[in-house]
PDB file of C-alpha atoms in Angstrom:
ATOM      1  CA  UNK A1118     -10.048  -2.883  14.200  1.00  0.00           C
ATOM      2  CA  UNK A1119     -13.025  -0.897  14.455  1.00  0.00           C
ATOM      3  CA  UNK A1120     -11.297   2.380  14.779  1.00  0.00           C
ATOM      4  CA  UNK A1121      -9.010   1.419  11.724  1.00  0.00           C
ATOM      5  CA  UNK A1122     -12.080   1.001   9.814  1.00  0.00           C
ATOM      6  CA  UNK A1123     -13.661   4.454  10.212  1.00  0.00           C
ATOM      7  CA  UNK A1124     -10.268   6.103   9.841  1.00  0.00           C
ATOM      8  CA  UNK A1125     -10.546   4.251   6.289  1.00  0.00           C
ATOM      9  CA  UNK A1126     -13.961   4.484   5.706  1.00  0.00           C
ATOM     10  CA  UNK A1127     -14.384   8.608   4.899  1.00  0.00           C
ATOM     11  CA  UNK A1128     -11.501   7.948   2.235  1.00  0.00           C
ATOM     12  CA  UNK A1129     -12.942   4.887   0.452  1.00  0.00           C
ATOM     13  CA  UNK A1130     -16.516   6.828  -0.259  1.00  0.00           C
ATOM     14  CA  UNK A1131     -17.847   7.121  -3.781  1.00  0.00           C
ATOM     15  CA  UNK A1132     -17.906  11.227  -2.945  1.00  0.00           C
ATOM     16  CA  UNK A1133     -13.505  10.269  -1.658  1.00  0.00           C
ATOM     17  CA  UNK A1134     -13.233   8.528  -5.620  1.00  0.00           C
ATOM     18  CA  UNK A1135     -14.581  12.119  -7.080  1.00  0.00           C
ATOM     19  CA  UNK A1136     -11.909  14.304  -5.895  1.00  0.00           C
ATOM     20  CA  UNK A1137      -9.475  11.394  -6.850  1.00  0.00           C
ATOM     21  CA  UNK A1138     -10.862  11.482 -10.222  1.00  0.00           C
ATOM     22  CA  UNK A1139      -8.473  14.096 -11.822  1.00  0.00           C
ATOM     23  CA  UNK A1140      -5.713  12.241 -10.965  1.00  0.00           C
ATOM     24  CA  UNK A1141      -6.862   9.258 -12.350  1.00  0.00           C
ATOM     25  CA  UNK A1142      -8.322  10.742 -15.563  1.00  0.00           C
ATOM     26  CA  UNK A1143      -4.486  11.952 -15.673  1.00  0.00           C
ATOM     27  CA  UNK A1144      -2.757   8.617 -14.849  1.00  0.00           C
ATOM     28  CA  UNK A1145      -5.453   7.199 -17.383  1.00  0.00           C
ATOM     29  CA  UNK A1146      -4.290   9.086 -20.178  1.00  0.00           C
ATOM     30  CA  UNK A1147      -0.721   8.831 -19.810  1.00  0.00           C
ATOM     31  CA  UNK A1148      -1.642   4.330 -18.689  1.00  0.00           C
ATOM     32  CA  UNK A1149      -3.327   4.334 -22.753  1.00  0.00           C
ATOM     33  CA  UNK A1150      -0.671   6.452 -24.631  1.00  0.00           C
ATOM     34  CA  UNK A1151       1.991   4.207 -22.601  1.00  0.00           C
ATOM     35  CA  UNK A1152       0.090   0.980 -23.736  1.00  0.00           C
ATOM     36  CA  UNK A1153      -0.388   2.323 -27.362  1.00  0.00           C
ATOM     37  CA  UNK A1154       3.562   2.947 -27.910  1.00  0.00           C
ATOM     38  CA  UNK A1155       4.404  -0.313 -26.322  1.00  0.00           C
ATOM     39  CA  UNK A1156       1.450  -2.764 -26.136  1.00  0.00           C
ATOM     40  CA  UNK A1157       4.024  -5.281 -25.467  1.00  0.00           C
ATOM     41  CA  UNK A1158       5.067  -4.187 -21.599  1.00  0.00           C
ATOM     42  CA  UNK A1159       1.718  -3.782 -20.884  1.00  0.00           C
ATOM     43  CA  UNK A1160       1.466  -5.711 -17.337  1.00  0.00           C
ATOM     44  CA  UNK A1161       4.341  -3.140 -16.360  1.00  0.00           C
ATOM     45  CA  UNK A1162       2.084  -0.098 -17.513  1.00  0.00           C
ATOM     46  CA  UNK A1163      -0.377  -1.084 -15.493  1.00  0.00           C
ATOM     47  CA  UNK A1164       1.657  -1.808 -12.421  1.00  0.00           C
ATOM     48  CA  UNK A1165       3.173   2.284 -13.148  1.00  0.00           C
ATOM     49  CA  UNK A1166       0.227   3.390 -13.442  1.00  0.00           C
ATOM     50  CA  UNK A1167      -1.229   1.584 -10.050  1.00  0.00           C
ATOM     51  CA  UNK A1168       1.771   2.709  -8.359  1.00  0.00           C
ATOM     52  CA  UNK A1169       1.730   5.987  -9.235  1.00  0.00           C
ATOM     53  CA  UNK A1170      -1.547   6.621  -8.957  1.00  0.00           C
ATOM     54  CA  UNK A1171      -1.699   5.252  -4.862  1.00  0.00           C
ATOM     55  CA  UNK A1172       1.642   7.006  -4.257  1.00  0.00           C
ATOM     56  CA  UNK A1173      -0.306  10.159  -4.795  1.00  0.00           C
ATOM     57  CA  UNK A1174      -3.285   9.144  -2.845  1.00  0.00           C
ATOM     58  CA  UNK A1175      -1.663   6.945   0.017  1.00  0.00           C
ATOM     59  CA  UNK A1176       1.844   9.130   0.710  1.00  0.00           C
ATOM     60  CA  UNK A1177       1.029  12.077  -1.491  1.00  0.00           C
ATOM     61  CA  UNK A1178       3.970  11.366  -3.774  1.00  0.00           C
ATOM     62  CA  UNK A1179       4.266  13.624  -7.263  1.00  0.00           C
ATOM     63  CA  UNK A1180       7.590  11.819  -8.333  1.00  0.00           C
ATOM     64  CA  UNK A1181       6.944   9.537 -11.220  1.00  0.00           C
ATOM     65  CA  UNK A1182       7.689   5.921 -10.299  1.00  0.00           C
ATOM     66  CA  UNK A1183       7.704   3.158 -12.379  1.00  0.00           C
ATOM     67  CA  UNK A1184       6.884  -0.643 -12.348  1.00  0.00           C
ATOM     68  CA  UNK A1185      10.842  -1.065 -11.974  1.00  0.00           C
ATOM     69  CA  UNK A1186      11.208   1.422  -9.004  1.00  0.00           C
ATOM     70  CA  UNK A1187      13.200  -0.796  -5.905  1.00  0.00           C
ATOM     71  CA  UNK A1188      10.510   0.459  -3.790  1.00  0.00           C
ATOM     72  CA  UNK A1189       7.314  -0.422  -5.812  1.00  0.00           C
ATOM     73  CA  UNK A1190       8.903  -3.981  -6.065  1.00  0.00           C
ATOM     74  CA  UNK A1191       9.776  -3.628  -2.291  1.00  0.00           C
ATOM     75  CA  UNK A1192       6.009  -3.038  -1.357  1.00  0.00           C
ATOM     76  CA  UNK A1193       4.839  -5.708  -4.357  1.00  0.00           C
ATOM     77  CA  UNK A1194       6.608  -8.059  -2.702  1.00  0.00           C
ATOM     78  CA  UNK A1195       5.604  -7.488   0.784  1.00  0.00           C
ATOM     79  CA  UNK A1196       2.089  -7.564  -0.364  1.00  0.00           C
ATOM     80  CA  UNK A1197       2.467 -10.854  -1.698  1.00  0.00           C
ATOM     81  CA  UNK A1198       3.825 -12.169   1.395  1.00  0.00           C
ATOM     82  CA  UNK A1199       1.149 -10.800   3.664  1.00  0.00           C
ATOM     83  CA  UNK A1200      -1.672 -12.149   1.066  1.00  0.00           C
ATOM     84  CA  UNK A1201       0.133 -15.610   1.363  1.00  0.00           C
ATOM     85  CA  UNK A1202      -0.516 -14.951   5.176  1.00  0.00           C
ATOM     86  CA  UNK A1203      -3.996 -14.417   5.228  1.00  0.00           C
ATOM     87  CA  UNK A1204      -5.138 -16.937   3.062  1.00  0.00           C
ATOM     88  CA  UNK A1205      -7.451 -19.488   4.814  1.00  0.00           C
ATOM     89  CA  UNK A1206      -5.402 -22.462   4.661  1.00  0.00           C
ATOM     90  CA  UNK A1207      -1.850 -20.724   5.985  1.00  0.00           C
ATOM     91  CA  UNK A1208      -1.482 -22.293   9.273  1.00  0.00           C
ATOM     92  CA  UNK A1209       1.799 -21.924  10.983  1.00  0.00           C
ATOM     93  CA  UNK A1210       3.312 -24.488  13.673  1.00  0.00           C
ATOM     94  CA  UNK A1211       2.945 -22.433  16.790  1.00  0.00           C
ATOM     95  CA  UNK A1212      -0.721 -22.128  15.919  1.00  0.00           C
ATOM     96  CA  UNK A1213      -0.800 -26.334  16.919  1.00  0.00           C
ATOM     97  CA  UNK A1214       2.072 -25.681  19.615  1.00  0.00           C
ATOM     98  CA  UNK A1215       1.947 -22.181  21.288  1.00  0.00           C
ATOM     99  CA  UNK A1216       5.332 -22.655  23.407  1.00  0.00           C
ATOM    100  CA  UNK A1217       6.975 -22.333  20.237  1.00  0.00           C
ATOM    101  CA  UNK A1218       7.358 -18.589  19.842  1.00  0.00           C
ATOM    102  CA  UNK A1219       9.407 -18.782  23.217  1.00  0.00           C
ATOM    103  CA  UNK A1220      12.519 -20.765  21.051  1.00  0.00           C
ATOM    104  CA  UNK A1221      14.512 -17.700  19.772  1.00  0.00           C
ATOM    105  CA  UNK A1222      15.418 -19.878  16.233  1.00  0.00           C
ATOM    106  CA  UNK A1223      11.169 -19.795  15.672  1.00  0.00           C
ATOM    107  CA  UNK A1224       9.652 -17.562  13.470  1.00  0.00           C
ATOM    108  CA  UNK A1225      12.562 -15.723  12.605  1.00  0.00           C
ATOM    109  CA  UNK A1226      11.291 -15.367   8.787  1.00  0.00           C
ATOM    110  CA  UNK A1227       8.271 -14.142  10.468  1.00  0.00           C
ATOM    111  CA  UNK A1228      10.076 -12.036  12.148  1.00  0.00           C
ATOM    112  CA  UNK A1229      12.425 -10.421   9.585  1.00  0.00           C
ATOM    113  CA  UNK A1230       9.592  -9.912   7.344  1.00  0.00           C
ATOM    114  CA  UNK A1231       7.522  -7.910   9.790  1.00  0.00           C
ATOM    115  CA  UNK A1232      10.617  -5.608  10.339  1.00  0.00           C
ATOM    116  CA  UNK A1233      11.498  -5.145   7.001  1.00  0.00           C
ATOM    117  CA  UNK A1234       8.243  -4.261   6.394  1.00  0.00           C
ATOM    118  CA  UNK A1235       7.936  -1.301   9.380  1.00  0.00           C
ATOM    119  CA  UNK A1236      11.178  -0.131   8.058  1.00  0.00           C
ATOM    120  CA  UNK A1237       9.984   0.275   5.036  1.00  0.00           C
ATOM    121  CA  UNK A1238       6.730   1.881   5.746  1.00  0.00           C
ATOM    122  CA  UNK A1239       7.944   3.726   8.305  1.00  0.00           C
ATOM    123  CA  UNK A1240      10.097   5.703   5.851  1.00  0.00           C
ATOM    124  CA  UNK A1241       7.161   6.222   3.573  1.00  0.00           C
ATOM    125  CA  UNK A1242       5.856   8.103   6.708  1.00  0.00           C
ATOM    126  CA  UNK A1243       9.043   9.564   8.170  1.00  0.00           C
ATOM    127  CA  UNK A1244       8.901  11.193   4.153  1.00  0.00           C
ATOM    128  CA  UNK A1245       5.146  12.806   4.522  1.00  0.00           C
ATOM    129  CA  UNK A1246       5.998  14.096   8.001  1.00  0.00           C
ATOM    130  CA  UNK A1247       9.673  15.209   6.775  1.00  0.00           C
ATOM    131  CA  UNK A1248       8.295  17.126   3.780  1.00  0.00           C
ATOM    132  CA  UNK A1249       5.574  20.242   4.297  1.00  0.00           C
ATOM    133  CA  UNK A1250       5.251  20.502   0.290  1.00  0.00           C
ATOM    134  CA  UNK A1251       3.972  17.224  -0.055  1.00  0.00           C
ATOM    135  CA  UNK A1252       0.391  17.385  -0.903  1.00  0.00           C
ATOM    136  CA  UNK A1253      -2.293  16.018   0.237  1.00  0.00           C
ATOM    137  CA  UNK A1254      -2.586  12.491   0.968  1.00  0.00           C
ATOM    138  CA  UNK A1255      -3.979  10.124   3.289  1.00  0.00           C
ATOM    139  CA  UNK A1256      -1.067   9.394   5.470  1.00  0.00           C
ATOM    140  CA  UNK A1257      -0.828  12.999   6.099  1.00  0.00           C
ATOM    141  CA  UNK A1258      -4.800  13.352   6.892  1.00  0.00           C
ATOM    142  CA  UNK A1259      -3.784  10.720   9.275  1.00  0.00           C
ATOM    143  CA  UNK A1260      -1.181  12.014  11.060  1.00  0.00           C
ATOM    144  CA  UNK A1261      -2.928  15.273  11.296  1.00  0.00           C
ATOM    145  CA  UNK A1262      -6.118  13.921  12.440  1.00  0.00           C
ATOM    146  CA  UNK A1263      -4.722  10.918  14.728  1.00  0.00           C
ATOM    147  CA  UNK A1264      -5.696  12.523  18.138  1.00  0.00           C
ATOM    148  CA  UNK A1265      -9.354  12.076  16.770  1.00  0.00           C
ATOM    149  CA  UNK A1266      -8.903   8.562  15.934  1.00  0.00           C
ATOM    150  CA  UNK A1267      -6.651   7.759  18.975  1.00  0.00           C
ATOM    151  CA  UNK A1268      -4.409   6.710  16.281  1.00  0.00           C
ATOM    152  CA  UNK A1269      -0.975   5.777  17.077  1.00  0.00           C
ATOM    153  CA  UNK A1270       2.064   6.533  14.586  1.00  0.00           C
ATOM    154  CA  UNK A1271       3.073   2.602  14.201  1.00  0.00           C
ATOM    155  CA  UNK A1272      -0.701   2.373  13.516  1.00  0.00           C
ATOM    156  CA  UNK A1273      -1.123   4.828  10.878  1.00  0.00           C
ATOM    157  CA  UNK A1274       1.813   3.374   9.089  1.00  0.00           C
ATOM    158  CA  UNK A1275       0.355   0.220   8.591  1.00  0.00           C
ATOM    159  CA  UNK A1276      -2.930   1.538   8.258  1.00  0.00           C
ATOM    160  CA  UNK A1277      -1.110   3.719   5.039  1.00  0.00           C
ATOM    161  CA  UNK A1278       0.384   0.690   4.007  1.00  0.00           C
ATOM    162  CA  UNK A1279      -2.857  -1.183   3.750  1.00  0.00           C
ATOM    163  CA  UNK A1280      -4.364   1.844   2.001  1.00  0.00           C
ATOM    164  CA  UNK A1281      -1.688   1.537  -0.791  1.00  0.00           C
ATOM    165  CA  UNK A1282      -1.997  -2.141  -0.919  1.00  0.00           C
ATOM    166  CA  UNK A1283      -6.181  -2.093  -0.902  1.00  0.00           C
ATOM    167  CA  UNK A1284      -5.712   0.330  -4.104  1.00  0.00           C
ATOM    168  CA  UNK A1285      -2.740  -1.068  -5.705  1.00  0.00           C
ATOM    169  CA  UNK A1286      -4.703  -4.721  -5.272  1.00  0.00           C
ATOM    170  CA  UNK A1287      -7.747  -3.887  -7.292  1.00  0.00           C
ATOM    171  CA  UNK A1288      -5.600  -2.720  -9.966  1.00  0.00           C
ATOM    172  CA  UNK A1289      -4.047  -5.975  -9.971  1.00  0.00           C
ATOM    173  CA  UNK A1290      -7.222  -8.050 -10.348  1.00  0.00           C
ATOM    174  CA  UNK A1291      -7.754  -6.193 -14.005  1.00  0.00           C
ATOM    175  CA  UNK A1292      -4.594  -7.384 -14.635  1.00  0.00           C
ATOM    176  CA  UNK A1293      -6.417 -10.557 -13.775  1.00  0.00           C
ATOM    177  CA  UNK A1294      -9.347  -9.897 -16.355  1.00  0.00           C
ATOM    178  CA  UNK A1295      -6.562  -8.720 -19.006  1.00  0.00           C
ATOM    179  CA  UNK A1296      -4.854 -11.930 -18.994  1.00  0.00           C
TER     180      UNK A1296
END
């Protein structure tokens, strides 16, 4: 955990959110002249322009991707099922009666979820490692720098994913304060 944590930590600095900031004054710009031609769809402006926005920053991604994008509803909807996970009060069976995760049937939602979440991640990194235009990002400072922060691959794709998810989260709580 610890390691995780200062791999994260140089990236979430006040001096990181400066050299994000022309991105975001971009993003910004293009988030109000969405909102001002269709006021209406504004919960999906806001999810475009949170997506788009830590694309860039998480996998270094310059397509433009949209609230409707199968992969931003992909990763919405994994975060949403890992958030259910770690709430307080989410206590699972074989937390009461350990032998259970040695019955095959057990967990298997569990199960499938956690796959279909490394296959999905994992192919957001397979595509920063695959392609030496992308820019910079923090997956690839990751997998360049992972020696120093003993790092394994599996590790850095999760750690990615929670990168995206930390950034695309606080946009959802002003959707919160909008509501």
């Amino acid at each position: 955990f610890s390691t995780c944590r200062r791999a994260l930590h140089p990236h979430l600095q006040p001096k990181a959110a400066e050299a994000y900031q022309p991105l975001l004054m971009s993003h910004a710009k293009n988030l109000v002249l969405e909102i001002l031609d269709d006021p209406h769809n504004f919960q999906n402006h806001v999810i475009t322009f949170s997506s788009m926005t830590m694309m860039k920053v998480a996998y270094g991604t310059t397509t433009p991707t949209s609230a409707t994008d199968p992969l931003v509803k992909e990763m919405y909807q994994l975060m949403k099922v890992v958030s259910k996970l770690l709430l307080p009060d989410a206590h699972y069976l074989v937390d009461s009666i350990p032998w259970l995760k040695h019955i095959h049937w057990y967990g298997r939602e569990l199960k499938w979820g956690f796959e279909r979440s490394k296959r999905l991640h994992t192919g957001q990194l397979n595509r920063v490692k695959d392609d030496v235009d992308i820019g910079p990002s923090f997956t690839r400072f990751m997998l360049e720098n992972s020696d120093h922060y003993g790092l394994m691959e599996v590790e850095i794709t999760f750690l990615s994913a929670a990168f995206f998810g930390a950034g695309s989260d606080t946009v959802r709580c002003f959707r919160c304060v909008r509501r």
